[in-house]
Amino acid sequence: MTGPQQVLLQRRGGGVVVRADGRDVQVPEEELADLVRRLEAEGAGPRWVWDDTTRWYPALLAAGVRVRRCTDLRLVHRVLRRSTAVDRELLAGPDTAAWDELAPVSASSGAPGGAAPEGLFEMAAPAGSLDAAAELARQEAAVAASPLRGRLQLLAAAESAAGLVAAEMTHAGLPWRADVHDRLLVDELGPQPPAGEQPRVLVHLLDQARSALDAPTLNPDSPADLLRALRRVRLEPPDTRSGTLQQLDHPAVVPLLEHRRLSRLHAANGWRWLREWVRDGRYRPDHLPGGVVSGRWAAQGGGALSVPAVLRPAVVADDGWRLVVADVAQLEPRVLAAVSADADLARAAAGGDLYQGVVDSGAVATRADAKLAVLGAMYGATAGSGGRMVDHLARRYPRAVEHLELAAAAGERGEAVSTWLGRGSPVPTGSWTQQAPDQPASDADLRERRSWGRFTRNFVVQGSAAEWASSWVALLREELWRLGSGRVAERPHLVLFLHDEVLVHTPAALADDVALAVRGAAERAGRLLYGDFPITFPLDVHVGRAWSDAGGH
DNA sequence: CCCGATACCTCA
DNA sequence: GTTGTGAGGTATCGGG
């Protein structure tokens, strides 16, 4: 047998059944961590096969055990079930529907504000009835029979590794300085008010807005109320979005917008958030690889993927430690160049700034135009300056643009599209899918059809970028482990992953090695997915004490 | 009183 | 001049 030995774990009758080399051994749950630790220490360690990483790995990590690799049957099942390159018959089994519905469980102690009762966990975990051995056999058969076998194997490995990264990030937690967070809030909002009262600065801004509009009971959170008040002073904005209000010439605008910005900060990431989500200097959201249809990760708990820029100074490395912050420049257009095999676009990307490369090729006049053109092509802009710029782009980079047009056209026909490694898009179900594209249709149907085309257009790029990024963090995880010694949180380790950006918490002495590892992993991910196609993935890498030291995007 | 839809803002 | 992807999250508001 080539590759690491597979060891399959299943919970049965209060214990764990460990299957290796076709033999079953029953182990009490409390002895599992020691067994895993022992096998991990032998050579390269096995490949653990289990129903769902969120049901196994947090307890192992809590016991100080790290695993090198696994197969996460839940994550792989979801990929294969939707892949256009997989024979669905080969995946069909008596418990297929149960695998479809298997949901991850929360790694944290449950609901914010208190530990979850034991029962909650069990209710959310019907995995006990699933036959992991049978599912593994079906998955292996389905992959083996697929024309995209090699790519699906890469995707399965990346997804499974992503599950490990996600659990480790929650386990270690994002370093979060409550005192710094509090200081930032006080600077913006004034001192923390007593329960039930608004912060001083909000009270003052609301007073200003109300008197400027002569509306003493105005609730600025109510769009209807706000529109009424504005109409009384002869202002007729079409909506109450900040960008719209900003166009108005009225003394109420400044306090209104400032009130909105600060009340949002207070409601979303204020003192209540701090109490709820930060414990012992760590913020521990749940990270969900493949949580988004495109394959991007989702997160749950405290809005981890939208940490406002103003609060990033509160993310500070421990004493003697550093944060290494790295983000990929223009990830999606680079992935587009690779998946469409557009050598011209790859050449434009070679200089490091893809947008400047597009300008230098003569496609458009300015960097701003290049950005409009590239983003417009990937999102499906038709009108306005974005739409015009896409035409210029199409003349110079026909392959890349055609790749997107084909994805959009397939979506408009109601067909699924696929990422580079074989993740399939969902199939639409709206009423428009019942008609031939050339038949007369209602405006609403036509709008939906085009909207779905924009989704599939974007899916091939966003999804392919997501699998590149998951491969990147999977490779990085391995390199970080080798840099240090001890448990996960004692070595350099990932603490946050945001689509195209990673934060690594590392002992200061290893920070430069980490910076090299982050670049090395990006290079290896590019070769792993795209072979010798000449696309590069340059990174901005910063080493500092705080997240904000990196400057941001 | 809960629930879903809507509006808006945050992030990539 | 025209805004085109994917999320999480909080608030309001109307319906059951």
Coordinates of C-alpha atoms (C1' of nucleotides) in Angstrom, one line a residue:
Chain A
M1 CA 0.0 0.0 0.0
T2 CA 1.3 3.4 -0.9
G3 CA 0.8 6.5 1.1
P4 CA 0.0 6.6 4.8
Q5 CA -2.0 3.9 6.3
Q6 CA -5.7 4.6 6.8
V7 CA -7.1 4.3 10.3
L8 CA -10.9 4.6 10.5
L9 CA -12.6 5.8 13.7
Q10 CA -16.2 5.2 14.5
R11 CA -18.2 5.6 17.7
R12 CA -20.1 2.5 18.6
G13 CA -21.8 1.6 21.9
G14 CA -20.1 4.1 24.1
G15 CA -16.6 3.4 22.8
V16 CA -14.6 3.9 19.7
V17 CA -14.0 1.3 17.0
V18 CA -10.6 1.7 15.5
R19 CA -10.2 -0.1 12.1
A20 CA -6.7 -0.6 10.6
D21 CA -5.6 -3.2 8.1
G22 CA -9.1 -4.6 8.1
R23 CA -9.1 -5.4 11.8
D24 CA -11.3 -3.7 14.4
V25 CA -10.2 -2.8 17.9
Q26 CA -12.6 -1.4 20.5
V27 CA -11.1 1.4 22.6
P28 CA -12.8 3.3 25.4
E29 CA -13.3 7.0 24.4
E30 CA -11.1 8.1 27.2
E31 CA -8.1 6.1 25.8
L32 CA -8.5 7.5 22.3
A33 CA -6.2 10.5 22.7
D34 CA -3.3 8.3 23.9
L35 CA -3.8 5.9 21.0
V36 CA -3.9 8.7 18.5
R37 CA -0.8 10.3 20.0
R38 CA 1.0 7.0 19.8
L39 CA 0.2 6.3 16.2
E40 CA 1.0 9.9 15.2
A41 CA 4.5 9.4 16.6
E42 CA 5.2 6.5 14.3
G43 CA 6.8 7.6 11.1
A44 CA 4.6 9.9 9.0
G45 CA 1.5 8.9 11.0
P46 CA -1.7 7.4 9.6
R47 CA -4.4 9.1 7.7
W48 CA -7.3 9.3 10.1
V49 CA -10.7 8.7 8.6
W50 CA -13.7 10.0 10.5
D51 CA -17.2 11.2 9.8
D52 CA -16.6 14.8 10.7
T53 CA -13.5 16.6 12.1
T54 CA -15.7 18.8 14.3
R55 CA -16.8 15.6 16.2
W56 CA -13.3 14.3 16.8
Y57 CA -10.5 16.8 16.7
P58 CA -11.4 19.4 19.3
A59 CA -11.2 16.8 22.1
L60 CA -7.9 15.5 20.8
L61 CA -6.5 19.0 20.7
A62 CA -7.7 19.6 24.2
A63 CA -5.8 16.5 25.2
G64 CA -2.7 18.0 23.5
V65 CA -2.8 15.7 20.5
R66 CA -2.3 17.0 17.0
V67 CA -2.9 14.9 13.9
R68 CA -1.0 15.3 10.6
R69 CA -3.7 14.3 8.2
C70 CA -7.2 13.0 7.9
T71 CA -10.1 12.3 5.6
D72 CA -13.2 14.3 6.6
L73 CA -16.0 12.2 5.1
R74 CA -18.6 15.0 5.7
L75 CA -16.6 17.6 3.8
V76 CA -15.6 15.2 1.0
H77 CA -19.2 13.9 0.7
R78 CA -20.5 17.4 0.1
V79 CA -17.9 18.0 -2.6
L80 CA -18.5 14.7 -4.4
R81 CA -22.3 14.9 -4.2
R82 CA -22.3 18.1 -6.2
S83 CA -19.4 17.5 -8.5
T84 CA -20.3 17.3 -12.2
A85 CA -17.4 14.8 -12.7
V86 CA -18.8 12.2 -10.3
D87 CA -21.2 9.4 -11.0
R88 CA -23.9 9.8 -8.5
E89 CA -24.8 6.1 -8.5
L90 CA -21.5 5.3 -7.0
L91 CA -22.2 7.5 -4.0
A92 CA -25.7 6.1 -3.4
G93 CA -26.1 4.2 -0.2
P94 CA -28.7 3.5 2.5
D95 CA -27.6 6.5 4.6
T96 CA -26.7 8.9 1.8
A97 CA -29.4 11.4 2.9
A98 CA -28.1 11.3 6.4
W99 CA -24.6 12.2 5.1
D100 CA -26.2 15.0 3.1
E101 CA -27.7 16.4 6.3
L102 CA -24.8 15.9 8.6
A103 CA -24.0 19.3 10.1
P104 CA -20.8 20.3 11.9
V105 CA -20.9 20.8 15.6
S106 CA -19.7 23.8 17.5
A107 CA -16.1 23.5 18.7
S108 CA -16.6 26.1 21.4
S109 CA -18.5 25.4 24.6
G110 CA -21.7 26.2 22.7
A111 CA -23.8 29.2 22.8
P112 CA -22.2 32.5 23.7
G113 CA -22.7 33.6 27.3
G114 CA -22.6 30.2 28.8
A115 CA -21.6 26.6 28.4
A116 CA -24.0 24.5 26.4
P117 CA -25.7 21.6 28.2
E118 CA -24.5 18.2 27.3
G119 CA -27.8 17.3 25.6
L120 CA -27.5 20.1 23.0
F121 CA -24.4 18.5 21.6
E122 CA -26.0 15.1 21.3
M123 CA -29.0 16.5 19.6
A124 CA -26.8 18.2 17.0
A125 CA -24.8 15.0 16.5
P126 CA -26.8 12.2 14.8
A127 CA -23.5 10.9 13.3
G128 CA -23.6 7.8 15.4
S129 CA -25.9 5.9 13.0
L130 CA -23.7 6.6 10.0
D131 CA -21.5 3.9 8.5
A132 CA -18.2 5.6 7.9
A133 CA -16.5 2.5 6.4
A134 CA -19.2 2.2 3.8
E135 CA -19.1 5.9 3.0
L136 CA -15.4 5.8 2.6
A137 CA -15.6 2.9 0.2
R138 CA -18.2 4.7 -1.9
Q139 CA -16.2 7.9 -1.9
E140 CA -13.1 6.1 -3.0
A141 CA -15.0 4.3 -5.8
A142 CA -16.5 7.5 -7.0
V143 CA -13.2 9.3 -7.1
A144 CA -11.4 6.4 -8.8
A145 CA -14.1 6.3 -11.5
S146 CA -14.0 10.1 -12.2
P147 CA -12.2 11.6 -15.2
L148 CA -11.1 14.3 -12.7
R149 CA -9.7 11.8 -10.3
G150 CA -6.4 13.5 -9.6
R151 CA -8.0 16.9 -9.1
L152 CA -10.8 15.5 -6.8
Q153 CA -8.2 13.8 -4.7
L154 CA -6.4 17.1 -4.3
L155 CA -9.7 18.8 -3.4
A156 CA -10.5 16.1 -0.9
A157 CA -7.2 16.4 0.7
A158 CA -7.4 20.2 0.8
E159 CA -10.9 20.1 2.3
S160 CA -9.9 17.6 5.0
A161 CA -6.8 19.5 5.9
A162 CA -8.8 22.7 6.1
G163 CA -11.0 21.0 8.6
L164 CA -7.9 20.4 10.8
V165 CA -6.8 24.0 10.4
A166 CA -10.2 25.2 11.3
A167 CA -10.3 23.2 14.5
E168 CA -6.8 24.3 15.4
M169 CA -7.6 27.9 14.9
T170 CA -10.6 27.7 17.3
H171 CA -8.5 25.7 19.7
A172 CA -5.7 28.2 19.8
G173 CA -7.9 31.3 19.4
L174 CA -7.2 34.7 18.0
P175 CA -5.1 36.8 20.5
W176 CA -7.4 39.6 21.5
R177 CA -6.5 42.3 24.0
A178 CA -9.7 43.3 25.8
D179 CA -8.0 46.4 27.3
V180 CA -7.0 47.7 23.9
H181 CA -10.5 47.0 22.5
D182 CA -12.0 48.9 25.5
R183 CA -9.6 51.8 24.9
L184 CA -10.6 52.0 21.2
L185 CA -14.3 52.0 22.2
V186 CA -13.8 54.7 24.8
D187 CA -11.9 56.8 22.2
E188 CA -14.8 56.6 19.8
L189 CA -17.9 56.3 22.0
G190 CA -16.9 57.7 25.4
P191 CA -16.9 55.7 28.6
Q192 CA -18.9 52.5 28.8
P193 CA -22.4 53.5 29.8
P194 CA -24.4 51.8 32.6
A195 CA -26.6 49.0 31.4
G196 CA -29.6 50.3 29.4
E197 CA -28.0 53.6 28.6
Q198 CA -26.4 54.8 25.4
P199 CA -22.8 55.9 25.2
R200 CA -22.3 59.6 25.7
V201 CA -21.1 60.3 22.1
L202 CA -24.1 58.6 20.6
V203 CA -26.5 60.6 22.8
H204 CA -24.8 63.8 21.7
L205 CA -24.8 62.9 18.0
L206 CA -28.5 61.9 18.1
D207 CA -29.4 65.2 19.8
Q208 CA -27.5 67.1 17.0
A209 CA -29.3 65.2 14.2
R210 CA -32.7 65.5 15.9
S211 CA -32.4 69.3 16.3
A212 CA -31.0 69.8 12.8
L213 CA -34.1 68.0 11.5
D214 CA -36.5 69.4 14.1
A215 CA -37.5 65.9 14.8
P216 CA -37.3 65.3 18.5
T217 CA -38.3 61.6 18.5
L218 CA -36.4 60.6 15.3
N219 CA -35.1 57.0 15.3
P220 CA -32.2 57.0 12.8
D221 CA -32.3 53.2 12.8
S222 CA -35.7 53.3 11.1
P223 CA -35.4 54.0 7.4
A224 CA -39.1 55.0 7.2
D225 CA -38.8 57.4 10.1
L226 CA -35.6 58.9 8.7
L227 CA -37.1 59.3 5.3
R228 CA -40.1 61.1 6.8
A229 CA -37.9 63.5 8.7
L230 CA -35.8 64.2 5.7
R231 CA -38.9 64.9 3.5
R232 CA -40.1 67.5 6.0
V233 CA -36.9 69.5 5.3
R234 CA -37.4 69.0 1.5
L235 CA -34.9 66.3 1.0
E236 CA -35.9 63.3 -1.1
P237 CA -33.2 60.7 -1.2
P238 CA -34.2 57.4 -2.8
D239 CA -32.9 55.4 0.2
T240 CA -31.1 56.0 3.4
R241 CA -27.8 54.4 2.7
S242 CA -24.7 56.3 3.8
G243 CA -23.5 56.9 0.3
T244 CA -26.9 58.4 -0.6
L245 CA -27.1 60.6 2.5
Q246 CA -23.6 61.8 1.9
Q247 CA -24.7 63.6 -1.3
L248 CA -27.2 65.7 0.6
D249 CA -26.4 69.2 1.7
H250 CA -27.9 69.6 5.1
P251 CA -26.4 70.1 8.6
A252 CA -28.1 66.9 9.8
V253 CA -26.0 64.7 7.5
V254 CA -22.8 64.7 9.4
P255 CA -24.2 63.8 12.8
L256 CA -26.5 61.2 11.2
L257 CA -23.7 59.4 9.4
E258 CA -21.3 59.6 12.4
H259 CA -24.1 58.3 14.6
R260 CA -24.7 55.5 12.2
R261 CA -21.0 54.5 12.1
L262 CA -20.6 54.6 15.9
S263 CA -23.9 52.9 16.7
R264 CA -23.0 50.1 14.4
L265 CA -19.6 49.8 16.1
H266 CA -21.4 49.8 19.5
A267 CA -24.0 47.2 18.5
A268 CA -21.8 44.8 16.5
N269 CA -18.5 45.0 18.3
G270 CA -19.0 47.0 21.4
W271 CA -18.6 46.0 25.1
R272 CA -21.3 43.4 24.8
W273 CA -19.4 41.7 22.0
L274 CA -16.2 41.8 24.1
R275 CA -17.9 40.2 27.1
E276 CA -19.5 37.5 24.9
W277 CA -16.6 36.5 22.7
V278 CA -13.3 37.2 24.4
R279 CA -12.2 34.9 27.1
D280 CA -8.7 34.8 28.6
G281 CA -7.3 37.0 25.8
R282 CA -8.6 34.9 23.0
Y283 CA -11.5 35.1 20.5
R284 CA -12.7 31.7 19.4
P285 CA -15.2 31.7 16.6
D286 CA -16.1 28.5 14.7
H287 CA -14.5 28.2 11.4
L288 CA -16.3 26.2 8.7
P289 CA -14.3 25.2 5.6
G290 CA -16.6 24.8 2.6
G291 CA -19.3 26.6 4.5
V292 CA -20.1 28.7 1.5
V293 CA -21.4 27.2 -1.8
S294 CA -18.3 28.4 -3.6
G295 CA -16.1 26.5 -1.2
R296 CA -15.1 29.6 0.7
W297 CA -14.9 29.2 4.5
A298 CA -17.7 30.6 6.6
A299 CA -17.4 31.5 10.3
Q300 CA -19.8 31.6 13.1
G301 CA -19.8 33.6 16.3
G302 CA -19.0 37.3 16.5
G303 CA -18.7 38.0 12.8
A304 CA -15.1 36.7 12.6
L305 CA -14.8 37.4 8.8
S306 CA -15.7 41.0 9.2
V307 CA -13.6 42.3 12.1
P308 CA -13.8 46.0 11.5
A309 CA -10.5 47.7 10.6
V310 CA -10.8 50.1 13.6
L311 CA -10.6 47.1 16.0
R312 CA -7.6 45.3 14.5
P313 CA -5.2 47.1 16.8
A314 CA -6.8 44.9 19.6
V315 CA -5.4 41.8 17.9
V316 CA -2.0 41.7 19.5
A317 CA 0.5 38.9 19.7
D318 CA 1.4 37.6 23.2
D319 CA 4.6 38.9 24.9
G320 CA 7.6 37.4 23.1
W321 CA 5.4 36.5 20.1
R322 CA 4.6 38.1 16.8
L323 CA 1.8 38.1 14.3
V324 CA 2.8 37.3 10.7
V325 CA 0.1 38.8 8.4
A326 CA 0.1 37.7 4.8
D327 CA -2.3 38.4 2.0
V328 CA -2.3 37.5 -1.7
A329 CA -2.3 40.3 -4.1
Q330 CA -5.1 40.0 -6.6
L331 CA -5.8 36.3 -5.9
E332 CA -8.9 35.9 -8.0
P333 CA -7.7 37.4 -11.3
R334 CA -4.5 35.3 -11.0
V335 CA -6.6 32.2 -10.5
L336 CA -8.7 33.3 -13.5
A337 CA -5.5 33.5 -15.6
A338 CA -4.6 29.9 -14.5
V339 CA -7.9 28.2 -14.9
S340 CA -8.5 29.8 -18.3
A341 CA -4.9 29.2 -19.4
D342 CA -4.6 32.8 -20.5
A343 CA -0.9 33.2 -20.8
D344 CA -1.3 36.9 -21.6
L345 CA -3.1 37.6 -18.4
A346 CA -0.5 35.5 -16.6
R347 CA 2.2 37.7 -18.1
A348 CA 0.3 40.8 -16.9
A349 CA 0.4 39.3 -13.4
A350 CA 4.1 38.4 -13.5
G351 CA 5.2 41.9 -12.5
G352 CA 3.5 41.6 -9.2
D353 CA 0.8 44.1 -9.8
L354 CA -1.7 42.5 -12.2
Y355 CA -3.7 45.7 -12.7
Q356 CA -0.5 47.6 -13.7
G357 CA 0.3 44.8 -16.0
V358 CA -3.1 45.1 -17.7
V359 CA -2.4 48.8 -18.2
D360 CA 1.1 48.1 -19.6
S361 CA -0.4 45.7 -22.1
G362 CA -2.3 48.6 -23.6
A363 CA -5.7 47.2 -22.8
V364 CA -6.8 50.2 -20.7
A365 CA -5.4 53.6 -19.8
T366 CA -5.2 53.6 -16.0
R367 CA -4.9 51.3 -13.1
A368 CA -8.3 52.3 -11.8
D369 CA -9.7 51.3 -15.2
A370 CA -7.9 48.0 -15.1
K371 CA -9.4 47.2 -11.7
L372 CA -12.9 48.1 -12.9
A373 CA -12.4 45.9 -16.0
V374 CA -11.1 42.9 -14.2
L375 CA -13.6 43.0 -11.3
G376 CA -16.4 43.8 -13.8
A377 CA -15.6 40.8 -15.9
M378 CA -15.6 38.5 -12.8
Y379 CA -18.8 39.9 -11.3
G380 CA -20.7 40.3 -14.6
A381 CA -20.9 44.1 -14.9
T382 CA -22.8 45.1 -18.0
A383 CA -23.7 48.7 -17.5
G384 CA -21.6 51.8 -16.7
S385 CA -17.9 52.2 -16.7
G386 CA -17.3 48.6 -15.5
G387 CA -19.2 47.2 -18.5
R388 CA -17.3 49.4 -21.0
M389 CA -14.0 48.4 -19.5
V390 CA -14.8 44.7 -19.8
D391 CA -15.0 45.2 -23.6
H392 CA -11.4 46.6 -23.6
L393 CA -10.3 43.7 -21.5
A394 CA -11.9 41.1 -23.8
R395 CA -9.9 42.4 -26.8
R396 CA -6.6 42.0 -25.1
Y397 CA -7.4 38.9 -23.0
P398 CA -9.9 36.9 -25.0
R399 CA -9.3 33.5 -23.3
A400 CA -9.8 34.7 -19.7
V401 CA -13.0 36.7 -20.6
E402 CA -14.3 33.9 -22.7
H403 CA -13.9 31.5 -19.8
L404 CA -16.1 33.8 -17.8
E405 CA -18.7 34.2 -20.6
L406 CA -19.0 30.5 -21.0
A407 CA -19.6 30.0 -17.3
A408 CA -22.2 32.7 -17.3
A409 CA -23.9 31.2 -20.4
A410 CA -24.0 27.8 -18.8
G411 CA -25.6 29.3 -15.7
E412 CA -28.2 31.0 -17.8
R413 CA -29.0 27.7 -19.4
G414 CA -29.6 26.3 -15.9
E415 CA -26.4 24.1 -16.1
A416 CA -23.9 23.6 -13.3
V417 CA -20.4 24.8 -13.6
S418 CA -17.2 23.6 -12.0
T419 CA -14.1 24.9 -10.3
W420 CA -10.6 23.9 -11.4
L421 CA -10.5 21.0 -8.9
G422 CA -14.1 19.9 -9.6
R423 CA -16.4 21.5 -7.1
G424 CA -19.7 21.9 -8.8
S425 CA -22.1 24.8 -8.5
P426 CA -25.7 24.2 -7.3
V427 CA -28.4 23.7 -9.9
P428 CA -31.0 26.5 -10.1
T429 CA -34.6 25.7 -9.4
G430 CA -36.5 28.9 -10.3
S431 CA -39.4 28.9 -12.7
W432 CA -37.1 30.3 -15.5
T433 CA -35.3 26.9 -15.6
Q434 CA -38.4 25.3 -17.0
Q435 CA -38.2 27.4 -20.2
A436 CA -35.8 27.2 -23.1
P437 CA -33.5 30.3 -23.0
D438 CA -34.8 31.5 -26.4
Q439 CA -38.5 31.3 -25.4
P440 CA -40.4 34.5 -24.4
A441 CA -40.0 35.0 -20.7
S442 CA -41.3 37.5 -18.2
D443 CA -38.9 40.3 -17.1
A444 CA -38.7 38.7 -13.7
D445 CA -37.6 35.4 -15.2
L446 CA -35.1 37.1 -17.4
R447 CA -33.7 39.0 -14.5
E448 CA -33.3 35.8 -12.5
R449 CA -31.7 34.0 -15.4
R450 CA -29.1 36.7 -15.8
S451 CA -28.6 36.9 -12.1
W452 CA -27.9 33.1 -12.0
G453 CA -25.4 33.6 -14.9
R454 CA -23.6 36.2 -12.8
F455 CA -23.4 33.7 -9.9
T456 CA -22.0 30.9 -12.1
R457 CA -19.6 33.4 -13.7
N458 CA -18.3 34.3 -10.3
F459 CA -18.4 30.8 -9.0
V460 CA -15.7 29.5 -11.3
V461 CA -13.3 32.2 -10.1
Q462 CA -14.3 32.5 -6.4
G463 CA -14.5 28.8 -6.0
S464 CA -11.2 28.1 -7.7
A465 CA -9.6 30.8 -5.6
A466 CA -11.1 29.3 -2.5
E467 CA -9.6 25.9 -3.2
W468 CA -6.2 27.4 -4.0
A469 CA -6.4 29.3 -0.7
S470 CA -7.4 26.1 1.2
S471 CA -4.4 24.3 -0.3
W472 CA -2.2 27.2 0.7
V473 CA -3.2 27.1 4.4
A474 CA -3.0 23.2 4.3
L475 CA 0.6 23.4 3.1
L476 CA 1.4 26.2 5.4
R477 CA 0.1 24.3 8.4
E478 CA 2.5 21.5 7.7
E479 CA 5.5 23.9 7.4
L480 CA 4.6 25.8 10.6
W481 CA 4.4 22.5 12.5
R482 CA 8.0 21.7 11.5
L483 CA 9.3 25.1 12.6
G484 CA 8.6 24.7 16.3
S485 CA 8.1 22.1 19.0
G486 CA 5.5 21.2 21.6
R487 CA 1.7 21.5 21.2
V488 CA -0.1 23.3 18.5
A489 CA -0.4 26.6 20.4
E490 CA 3.2 26.4 21.5
R491 CA 4.5 26.4 17.9
P492 CA 3.9 28.9 15.1
H493 CA 0.2 28.4 14.3
L494 CA -2.6 29.8 12.2
V495 CA -5.1 31.9 14.1
L496 CA -7.2 33.4 11.3
F497 CA -7.9 32.9 7.6
L498 CA -9.8 35.4 5.6
H499 CA -10.3 34.2 2.0
D500 CA -6.9 35.5 0.8
E501 CA -5.2 36.5 4.0
V502 CA -3.7 34.6 6.9
L503 CA -2.6 35.5 10.4
V504 CA 0.0 33.4 12.1
H505 CA 0.8 33.7 15.8
T506 CA 4.5 32.8 16.3
P507 CA 7.3 33.0 18.8
A508 CA 9.2 36.2 17.8
A509 CA 12.4 34.3 17.1
L510 CA 10.7 32.2 14.4
A511 CA 8.8 35.1 12.7
D512 CA 11.2 35.4 9.8
D513 CA 11.1 31.7 9.2
V514 CA 7.3 31.9 9.3
A515 CA 7.4 34.7 6.7
L516 CA 9.4 32.4 4.4
A517 CA 7.1 29.5 5.0
V518 CA 4.1 31.6 4.1
R519 CA 5.6 32.5 0.8
G520 CA 6.9 29.0 0.2
A521 CA 3.4 27.5 0.8
A522 CA 1.9 29.9 -1.7
E523 CA 4.4 28.9 -4.3
R524 CA 3.8 25.2 -3.7
A525 CA 0.1 25.6 -3.8
G526 CA 0.4 27.2 -7.2
R527 CA 2.4 24.4 -8.5
L528 CA 0.2 21.7 -6.9
L529 CA -2.9 23.1 -8.6
Y530 CA -1.6 24.5 -11.8
G531 CA 1.6 22.6 -12.5
D532 CA 4.0 24.6 -14.6
F533 CA 1.5 27.2 -15.9
P534 CA 3.4 30.4 -15.3
I535 CA 1.2 32.1 -12.7
T536 CA 2.7 33.5 -9.5
F537 CA 1.0 34.3 -6.2
P538 CA 3.0 37.2 -4.7
L539 CA 2.2 38.0 -1.0
D540 CA 2.3 41.1 1.1
V541 CA 3.9 39.8 4.3
H542 CA 4.2 41.8 7.5
V543 CA 5.7 40.9 10.9
G544 CA 4.4 42.9 13.8
R545 CA 2.9 42.9 17.2
A546 CA -0.6 43.8 16.1
W547 CA -2.8 42.9 13.1
S548 CA -3.1 46.6 12.3
D549 CA 0.7 46.8 11.9
A550 CA 0.3 45.1 8.6
G551 CA -1.5 48.2 7.2
G552 CA -4.5 46.3 5.8
H553 CA -5.7 45.9 2.3
Chain B
dC1 C1' -44.2 36.9 21.5
dC2 C1' -41.8 34.7 17.8
dC3 C1' -40.5 34.6 12.8
dG4 C1' -39.3 36.1 8.4
dA5 C1' -38.4 39.8 5.2
dT6 C1' -36.1 44.1 4.6
dA7 C1' -32.5 47.6 5.2
dC8 C1' -28.1 48.6 6.2
dC9 C1' -23.1 48.0 7.3
dT10 C1' -18.9 45.1 7.9
dC11 C1' -15.5 42.0 5.5
dA12 C1' -13.0 39.4 1.3
Chain C
dG1 C1' -24.6 58.1 -14.6
dT2 C1' -26.1 53.6 -14.7
dT3 C1' -22.9 48.3 -9.3
dG4 C1' -21.7 43.4 -11.0
dT5 C1' -19.8 38.2 -6.5
dG6 C1' -19.9 35.9 -1.8
dA7 C1' -20.6 36.1 3.3
dG8 C1' -22.2 37.4 9.0
dG9 C1' -24.5 40.3 11.8
dT10 C1' -28.0 43.8 14.1
dA11 C1' -31.9 46.5 13.9
dT12 C1' -36.8 47.5 12.4
dC13 C1' -41.4 46.2 11.0
dG14 C1' -45.3 43.7 9.7
dG15 C1' -47.7 39.2 9.9
dG16 C1' -49.2 35.1 12.3

